[in-house]
CSV table of C-alpha atoms and ligand atoms in Angstrom, one decimal:
chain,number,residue,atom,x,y,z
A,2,UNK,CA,9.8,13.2,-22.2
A,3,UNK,CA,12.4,11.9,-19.9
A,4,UNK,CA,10.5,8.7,-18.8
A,5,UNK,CA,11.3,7.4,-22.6
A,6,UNK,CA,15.2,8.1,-21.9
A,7,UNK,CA,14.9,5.2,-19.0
A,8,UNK,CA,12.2,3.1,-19.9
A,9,UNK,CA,10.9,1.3,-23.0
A,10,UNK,CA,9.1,3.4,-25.0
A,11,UNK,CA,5.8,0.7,-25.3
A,12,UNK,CA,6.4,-0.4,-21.8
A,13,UNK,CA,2.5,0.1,-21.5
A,14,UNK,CA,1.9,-0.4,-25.5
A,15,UNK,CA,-2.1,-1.9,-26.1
A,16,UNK,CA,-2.6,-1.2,-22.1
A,17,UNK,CA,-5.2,1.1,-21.1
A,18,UNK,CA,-5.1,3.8,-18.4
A,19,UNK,CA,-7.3,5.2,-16.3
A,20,UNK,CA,-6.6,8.6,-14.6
A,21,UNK,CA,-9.6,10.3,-12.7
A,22,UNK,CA,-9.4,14.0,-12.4
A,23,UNK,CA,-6.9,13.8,-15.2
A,24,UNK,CA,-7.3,16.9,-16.8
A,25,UNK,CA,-4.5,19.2,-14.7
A,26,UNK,CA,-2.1,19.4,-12.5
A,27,UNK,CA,-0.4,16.1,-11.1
A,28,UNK,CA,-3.0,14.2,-12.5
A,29,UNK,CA,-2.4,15.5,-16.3
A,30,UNK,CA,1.3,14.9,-15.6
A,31,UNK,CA,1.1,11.0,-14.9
A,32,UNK,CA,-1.3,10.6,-18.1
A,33,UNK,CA,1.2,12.1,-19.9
A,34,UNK,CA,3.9,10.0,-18.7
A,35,UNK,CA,1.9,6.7,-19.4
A,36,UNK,CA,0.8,8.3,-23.0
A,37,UNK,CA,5.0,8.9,-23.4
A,38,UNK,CA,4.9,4.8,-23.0
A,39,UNK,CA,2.4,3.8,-25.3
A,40,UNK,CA,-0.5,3.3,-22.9
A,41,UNK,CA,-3.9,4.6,-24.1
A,42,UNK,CA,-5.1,6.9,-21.9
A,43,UNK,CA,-8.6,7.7,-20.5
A,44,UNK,CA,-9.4,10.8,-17.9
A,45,UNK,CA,-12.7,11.9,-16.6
A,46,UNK,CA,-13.6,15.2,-14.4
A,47,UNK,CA,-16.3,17.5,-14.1
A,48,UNK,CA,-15.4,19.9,-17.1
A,49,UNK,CA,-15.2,19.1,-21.0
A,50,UNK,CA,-13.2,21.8,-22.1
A,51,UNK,CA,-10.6,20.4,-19.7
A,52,UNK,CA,-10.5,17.1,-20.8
A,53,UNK,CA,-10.4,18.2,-24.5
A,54,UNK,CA,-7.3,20.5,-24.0
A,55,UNK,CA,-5.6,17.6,-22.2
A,56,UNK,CA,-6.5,14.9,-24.9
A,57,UNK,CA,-4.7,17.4,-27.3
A,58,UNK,CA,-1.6,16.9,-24.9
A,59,UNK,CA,-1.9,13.6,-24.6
A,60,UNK,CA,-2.6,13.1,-28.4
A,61,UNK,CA,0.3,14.6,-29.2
A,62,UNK,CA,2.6,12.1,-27.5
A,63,UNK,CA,0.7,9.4,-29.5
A,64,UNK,CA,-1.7,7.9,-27.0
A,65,UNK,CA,-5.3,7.2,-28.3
A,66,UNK,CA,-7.4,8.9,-25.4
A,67,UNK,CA,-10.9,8.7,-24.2
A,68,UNK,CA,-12.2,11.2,-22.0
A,69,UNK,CA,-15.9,11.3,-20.2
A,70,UNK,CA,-17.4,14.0,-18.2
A,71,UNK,CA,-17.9,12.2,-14.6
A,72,UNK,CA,-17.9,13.6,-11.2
A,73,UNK,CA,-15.9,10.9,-8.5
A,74,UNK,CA,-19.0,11.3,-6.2
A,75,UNK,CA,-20.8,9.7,-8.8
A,76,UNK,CA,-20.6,5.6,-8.2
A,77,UNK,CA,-23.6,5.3,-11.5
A,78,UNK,CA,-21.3,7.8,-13.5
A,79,UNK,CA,-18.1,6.0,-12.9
A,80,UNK,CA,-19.7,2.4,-13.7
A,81,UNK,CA,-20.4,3.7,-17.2
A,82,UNK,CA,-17.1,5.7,-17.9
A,83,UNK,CA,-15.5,2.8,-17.7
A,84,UNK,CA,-17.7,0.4,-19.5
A,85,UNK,CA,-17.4,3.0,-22.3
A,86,UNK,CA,-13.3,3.1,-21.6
A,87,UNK,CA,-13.8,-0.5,-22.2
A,88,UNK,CA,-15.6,-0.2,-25.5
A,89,UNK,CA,-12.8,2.1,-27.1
A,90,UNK,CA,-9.8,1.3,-25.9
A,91,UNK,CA,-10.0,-2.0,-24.0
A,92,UNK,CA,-9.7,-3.3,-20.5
A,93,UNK,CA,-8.1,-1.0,-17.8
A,94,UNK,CA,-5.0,-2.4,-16.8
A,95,UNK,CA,-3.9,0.7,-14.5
A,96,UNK,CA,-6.3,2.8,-12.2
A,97,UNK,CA,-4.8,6.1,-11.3
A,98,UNK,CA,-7.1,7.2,-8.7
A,99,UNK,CA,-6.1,10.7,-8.1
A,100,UNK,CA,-9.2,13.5,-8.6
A,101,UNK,CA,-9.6,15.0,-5.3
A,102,UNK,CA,-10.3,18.8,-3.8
A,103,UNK,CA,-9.1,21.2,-1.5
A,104,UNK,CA,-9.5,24.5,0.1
A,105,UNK,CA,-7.8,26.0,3.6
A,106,UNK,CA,-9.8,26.3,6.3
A,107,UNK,CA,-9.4,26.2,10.4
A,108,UNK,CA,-11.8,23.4,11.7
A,109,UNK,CA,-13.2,25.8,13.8
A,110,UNK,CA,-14.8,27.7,10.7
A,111,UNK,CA,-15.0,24.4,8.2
A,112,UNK,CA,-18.8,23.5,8.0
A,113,UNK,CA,-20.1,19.7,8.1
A,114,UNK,CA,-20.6,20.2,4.6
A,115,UNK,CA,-17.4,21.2,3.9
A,116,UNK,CA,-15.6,18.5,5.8
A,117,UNK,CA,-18.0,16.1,3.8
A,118,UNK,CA,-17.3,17.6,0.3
A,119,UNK,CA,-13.9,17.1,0.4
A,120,UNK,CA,-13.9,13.4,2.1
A,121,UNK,CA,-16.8,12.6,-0.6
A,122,UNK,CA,-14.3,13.8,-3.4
A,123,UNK,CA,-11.3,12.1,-2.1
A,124,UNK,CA,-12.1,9.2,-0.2
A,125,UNK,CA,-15.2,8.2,-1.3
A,126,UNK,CA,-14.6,9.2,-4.6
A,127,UNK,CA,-11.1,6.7,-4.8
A,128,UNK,CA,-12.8,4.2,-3.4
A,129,UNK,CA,-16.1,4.3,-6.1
A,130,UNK,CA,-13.0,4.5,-8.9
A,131,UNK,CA,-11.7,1.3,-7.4
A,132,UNK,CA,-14.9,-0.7,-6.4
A,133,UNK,CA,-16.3,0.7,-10.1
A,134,UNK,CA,-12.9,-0.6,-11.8
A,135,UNK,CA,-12.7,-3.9,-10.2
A,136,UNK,CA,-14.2,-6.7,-12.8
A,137,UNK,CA,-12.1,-4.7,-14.7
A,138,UNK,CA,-8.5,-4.8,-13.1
A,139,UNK,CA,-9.1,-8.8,-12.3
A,140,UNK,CA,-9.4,-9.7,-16.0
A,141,UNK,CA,-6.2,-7.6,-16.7
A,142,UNK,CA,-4.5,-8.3,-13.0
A,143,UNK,CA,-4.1,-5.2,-13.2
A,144,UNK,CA,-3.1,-2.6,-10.2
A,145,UNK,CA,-4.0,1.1,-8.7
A,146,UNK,CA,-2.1,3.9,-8.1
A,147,UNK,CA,-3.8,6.1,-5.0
A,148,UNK,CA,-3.2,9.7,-5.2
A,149,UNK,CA,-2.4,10.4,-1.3
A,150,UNK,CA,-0.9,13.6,0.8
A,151,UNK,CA,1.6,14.6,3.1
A,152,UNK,CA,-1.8,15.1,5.5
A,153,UNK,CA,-2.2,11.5,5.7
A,154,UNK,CA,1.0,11.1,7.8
A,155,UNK,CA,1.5,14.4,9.8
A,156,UNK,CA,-1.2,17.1,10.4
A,157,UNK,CA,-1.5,20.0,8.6
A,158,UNK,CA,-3.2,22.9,10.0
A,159,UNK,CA,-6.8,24.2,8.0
A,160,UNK,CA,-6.4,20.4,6.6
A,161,UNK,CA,-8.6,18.3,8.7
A,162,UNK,CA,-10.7,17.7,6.2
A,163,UNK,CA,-7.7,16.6,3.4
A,164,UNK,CA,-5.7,14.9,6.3
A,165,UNK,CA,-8.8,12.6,7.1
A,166,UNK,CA,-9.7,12.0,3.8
A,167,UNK,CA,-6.1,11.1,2.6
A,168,UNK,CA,-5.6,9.0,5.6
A,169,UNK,CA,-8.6,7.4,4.7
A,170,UNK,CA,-7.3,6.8,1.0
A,171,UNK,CA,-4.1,4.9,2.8
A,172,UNK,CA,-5.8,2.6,4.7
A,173,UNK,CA,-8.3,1.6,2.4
A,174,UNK,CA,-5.4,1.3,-0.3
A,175,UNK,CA,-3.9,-1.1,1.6
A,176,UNK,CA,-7.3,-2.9,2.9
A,177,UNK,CA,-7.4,-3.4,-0.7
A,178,UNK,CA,-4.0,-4.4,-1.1
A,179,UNK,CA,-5.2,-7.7,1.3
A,180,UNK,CA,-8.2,-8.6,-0.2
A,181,UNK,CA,-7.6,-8.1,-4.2
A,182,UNK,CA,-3.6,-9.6,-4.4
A,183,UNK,CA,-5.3,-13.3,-4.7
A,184,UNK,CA,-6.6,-12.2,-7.9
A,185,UNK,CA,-3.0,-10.6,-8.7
A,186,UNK,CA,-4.4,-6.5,-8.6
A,187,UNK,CA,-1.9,-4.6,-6.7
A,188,UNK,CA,-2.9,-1.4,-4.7
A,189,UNK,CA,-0.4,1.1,-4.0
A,190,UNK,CA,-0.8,4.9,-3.2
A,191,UNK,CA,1.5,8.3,-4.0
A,192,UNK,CA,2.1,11.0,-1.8
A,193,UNK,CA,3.3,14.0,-3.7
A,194,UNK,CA,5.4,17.0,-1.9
A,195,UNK,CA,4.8,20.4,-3.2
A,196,UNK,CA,4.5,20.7,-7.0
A,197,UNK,CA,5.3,23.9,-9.1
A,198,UNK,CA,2.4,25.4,-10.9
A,199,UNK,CA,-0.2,23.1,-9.6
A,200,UNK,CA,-3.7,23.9,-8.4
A,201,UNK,CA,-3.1,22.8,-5.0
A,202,UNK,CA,0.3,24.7,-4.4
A,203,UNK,CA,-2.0,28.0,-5.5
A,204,UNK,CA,-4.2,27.1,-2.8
A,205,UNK,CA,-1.9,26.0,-0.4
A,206,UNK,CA,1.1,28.4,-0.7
A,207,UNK,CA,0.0,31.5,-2.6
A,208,UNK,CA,2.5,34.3,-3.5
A,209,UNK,CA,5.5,34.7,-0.9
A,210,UNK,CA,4.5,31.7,1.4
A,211,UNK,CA,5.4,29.5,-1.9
A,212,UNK,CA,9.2,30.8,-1.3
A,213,UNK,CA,9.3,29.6,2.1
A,214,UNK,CA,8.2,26.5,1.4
A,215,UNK,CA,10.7,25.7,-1.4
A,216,UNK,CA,13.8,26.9,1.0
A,217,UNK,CA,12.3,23.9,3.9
A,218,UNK,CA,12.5,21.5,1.5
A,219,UNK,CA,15.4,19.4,1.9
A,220,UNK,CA,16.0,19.2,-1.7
A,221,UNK,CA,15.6,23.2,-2.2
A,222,UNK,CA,12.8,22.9,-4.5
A,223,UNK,CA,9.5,22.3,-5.5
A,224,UNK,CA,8.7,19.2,-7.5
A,225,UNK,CA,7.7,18.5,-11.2
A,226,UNK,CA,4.2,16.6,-12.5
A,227,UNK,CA,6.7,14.5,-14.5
A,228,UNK,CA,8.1,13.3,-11.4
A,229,UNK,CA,5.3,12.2,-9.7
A,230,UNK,CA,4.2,10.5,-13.6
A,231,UNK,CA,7.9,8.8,-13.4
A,232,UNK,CA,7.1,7.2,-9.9
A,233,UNK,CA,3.5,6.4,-11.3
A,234,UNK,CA,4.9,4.9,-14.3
A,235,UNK,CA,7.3,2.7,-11.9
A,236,UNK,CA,4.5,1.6,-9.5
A,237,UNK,CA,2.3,0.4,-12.4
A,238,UNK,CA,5.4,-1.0,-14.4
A,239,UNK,CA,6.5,-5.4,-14.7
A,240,UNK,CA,9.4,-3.9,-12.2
A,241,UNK,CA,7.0,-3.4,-9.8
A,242,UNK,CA,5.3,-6.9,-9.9
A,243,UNK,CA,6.0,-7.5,-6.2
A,244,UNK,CA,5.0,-4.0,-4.5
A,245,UNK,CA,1.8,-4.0,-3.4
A,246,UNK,CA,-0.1,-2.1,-0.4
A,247,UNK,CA,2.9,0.7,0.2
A,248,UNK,CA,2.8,4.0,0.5
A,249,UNK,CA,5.6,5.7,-1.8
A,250,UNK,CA,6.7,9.2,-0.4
A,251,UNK,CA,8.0,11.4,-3.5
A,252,UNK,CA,8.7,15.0,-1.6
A,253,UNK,CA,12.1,15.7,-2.0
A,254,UNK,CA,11.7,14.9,1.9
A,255,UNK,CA,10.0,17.7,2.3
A,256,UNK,CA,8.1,15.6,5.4
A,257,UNK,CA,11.0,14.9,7.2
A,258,UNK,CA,10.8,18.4,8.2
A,259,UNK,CA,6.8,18.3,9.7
A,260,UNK,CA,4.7,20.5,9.3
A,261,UNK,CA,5.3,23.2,11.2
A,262,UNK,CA,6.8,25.6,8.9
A,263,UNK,CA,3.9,25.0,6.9
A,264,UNK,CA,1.1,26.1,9.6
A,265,UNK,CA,3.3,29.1,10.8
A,266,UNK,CA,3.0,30.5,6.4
A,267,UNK,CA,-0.6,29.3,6.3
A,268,UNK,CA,-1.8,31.0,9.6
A,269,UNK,CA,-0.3,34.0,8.2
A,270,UNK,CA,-1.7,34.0,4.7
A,271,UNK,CA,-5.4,33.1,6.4
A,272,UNK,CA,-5.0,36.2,8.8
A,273,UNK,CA,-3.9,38.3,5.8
A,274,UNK,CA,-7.3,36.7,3.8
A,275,UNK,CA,-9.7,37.7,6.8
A,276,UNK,CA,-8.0,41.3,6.7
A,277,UNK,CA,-6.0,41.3,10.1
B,3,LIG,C1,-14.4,27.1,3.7
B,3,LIG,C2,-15.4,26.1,1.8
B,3,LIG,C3,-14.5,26.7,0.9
B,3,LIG,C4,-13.4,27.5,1.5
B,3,LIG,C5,-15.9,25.5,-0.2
B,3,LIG,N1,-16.3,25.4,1.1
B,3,LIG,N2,-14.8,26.3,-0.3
B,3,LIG,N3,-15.4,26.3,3.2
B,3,LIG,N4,-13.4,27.6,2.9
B,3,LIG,N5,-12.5,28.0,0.8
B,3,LIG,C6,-17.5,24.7,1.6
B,3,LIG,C7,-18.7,25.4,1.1
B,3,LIG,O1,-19.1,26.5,1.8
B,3,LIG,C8,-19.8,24.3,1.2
B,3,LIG,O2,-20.2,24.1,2.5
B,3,LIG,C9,-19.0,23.0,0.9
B,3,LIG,O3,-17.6,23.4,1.1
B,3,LIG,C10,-19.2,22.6,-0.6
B,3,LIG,O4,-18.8,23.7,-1.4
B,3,LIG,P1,-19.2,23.7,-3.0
B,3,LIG,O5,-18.5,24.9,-3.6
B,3,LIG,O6,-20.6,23.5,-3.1
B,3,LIG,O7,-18.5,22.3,-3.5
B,3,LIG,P2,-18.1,21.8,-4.9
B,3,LIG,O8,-18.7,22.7,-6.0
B,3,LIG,O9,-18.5,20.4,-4.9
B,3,LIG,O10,-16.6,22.1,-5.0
B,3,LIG,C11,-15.7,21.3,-4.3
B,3,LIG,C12,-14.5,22.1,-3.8
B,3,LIG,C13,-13.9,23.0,-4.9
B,3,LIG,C14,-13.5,21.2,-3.1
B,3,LIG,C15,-15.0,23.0,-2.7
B,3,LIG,O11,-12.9,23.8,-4.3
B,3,LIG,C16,-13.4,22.2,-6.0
B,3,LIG,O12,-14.2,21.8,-6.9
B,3,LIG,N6,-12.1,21.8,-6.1
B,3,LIG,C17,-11.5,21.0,-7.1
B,3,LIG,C18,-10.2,21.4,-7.5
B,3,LIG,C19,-9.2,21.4,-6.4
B,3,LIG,O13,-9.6,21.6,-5.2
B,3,LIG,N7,-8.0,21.1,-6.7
B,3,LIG,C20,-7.0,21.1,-5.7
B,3,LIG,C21,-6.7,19.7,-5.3
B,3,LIG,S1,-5.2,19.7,-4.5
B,3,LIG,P3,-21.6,24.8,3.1
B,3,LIG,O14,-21.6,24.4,4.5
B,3,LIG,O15,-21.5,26.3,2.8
B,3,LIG,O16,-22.7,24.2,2.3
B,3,LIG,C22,-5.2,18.5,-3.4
B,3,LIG,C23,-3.8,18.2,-2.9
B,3,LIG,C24,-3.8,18.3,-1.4
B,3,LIG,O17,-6.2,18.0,-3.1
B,3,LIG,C25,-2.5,18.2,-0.8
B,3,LIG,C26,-1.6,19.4,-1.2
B,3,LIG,C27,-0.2,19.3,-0.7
């Protein structure tokens, strides 16, 4: 993988990692850079089968893994993923707090339960990873990585519920920023731009809407998982010792731009899914 062209290859060599949601998508791409590095990796989400195919990944770069079946929503279930994490591959020096979920949907349609399922997932859930991982990261001084969203900064239409929740994420990562540097954790949080073949790119941009998108991005494209797992690797690396509580934007600057292209694709694809 490219991160081992640039870094040392057991940069993270006897350190343990801890990616929720880590079985796809973004999330799988950042274990995999760590793994590249030598860090063991552990990943829970709701799914088995899921975590077993990515173990095989991850395996296959070398990293001893541990996965467990947890659902974020869970505080009880995270507590004793990562006592077990503990038990087989040691401490966790890196939270990657990044399992979240998302659908479209105008506000005017989104039910109170909707709104709550995805701020459950996402902001409560980050913040029972981090609360869950604490004794944890102080024995290592270790640091977490939020998983965040272009939402959190400029709103996205059918995205109240993501934008809140992601805003919510920020704030609380840098809350946590405040209180946990005296005991030398560091809290910092990602906000990934569109990236190819992910999940939430098939729910955001389906089909033609996705070629839009890529031509208002500044750079032209859609990002990679590996390049969100480079800036990942960075945030939780020694040259990152002094970066703590910010927000690190890796878009290809597709926010410079808003988010009105965006709404315009999206109000058409959600006319074209109610059949008008
Ligand atoms: C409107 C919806 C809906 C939809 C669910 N709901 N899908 N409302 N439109 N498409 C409502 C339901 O009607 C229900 O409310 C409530 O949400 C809970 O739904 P459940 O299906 O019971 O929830 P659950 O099984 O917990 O599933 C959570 C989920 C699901 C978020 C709804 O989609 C999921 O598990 N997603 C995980 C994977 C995922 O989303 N990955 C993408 C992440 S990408 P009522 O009122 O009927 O009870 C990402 C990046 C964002 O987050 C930024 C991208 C740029």
């Amino acid at each position: 993988m490219r991160v081992s062209d640039y870094f040392k290859k057991d940069m993270f060599s006897g350190k343990t990692v801890f990616v929720t949601g880590g079985g796809s998508g973004i999330n799988l791409g950042i274990a995999k850079n760590f793994a590249a590095l030598g860090a063991n990796i552990a990943i829970c989400g709701r799914t088995q089968e899921k975590l077993d195919s990515a173990a095989e990944e991850l395996r296959a770069l070398g990293a001893q893994v541990h996965t467990e079946v947890a659902d974020v929503r869970d505080f009880a279930a995270l507590e004793s993923a990562f006592a077990a994490t503990r038990d087989a591959l040691g401490p966790i020096h890196t939270l990657v707090a990044a399992a979240a979920g998302n659908f479209l949907c105008p506000a005017e349609q989104l039910s109170a339960n909707g709104f709550k399922t995805v701020v459950d997932i996402d902001l409560l859930g980050s913040f029972n990873a981090a609360r869950a991982a604490f004794d944890q990261l102080k024995e290592t001084s270790g640091n977490i990585i939020f998983i965040s969203a272009g939402m959190a900064m400029v709103p996205y239409a059918a995205q109240v519920h993501v934008g809140a929740a992601k805003a919510g994420i920020d704030n609380m990562m840098k809350t946590l920023a405040l209180e946990w540097g005296r005991y030398g954790i560091r809290a910092n949080s990602i906000i990934p731009g569109p990236i190819e073949g992910t999940e939430g790119m098939k729910r955001l941009a389906p089909g033609e809407a996705g070629k839009q998108l890529r031509r208002a991005v500044p750079l032209g494209r859609f990002g990679s998982t590996d390049e969100i797992g480079q800036a990942a690797v960075f945030l939780a690396s020694p040259l990152a010792d002094y970066i703590s509580g910010t927000v690190l934007v890796v878009d290809g600057g597709q926010n410079l731009a808003g988010s009105g292209l965006f709404t315009q694709i999206i109000s058409r694809e959600l006319q074209k899914m109610a059949g008008k």
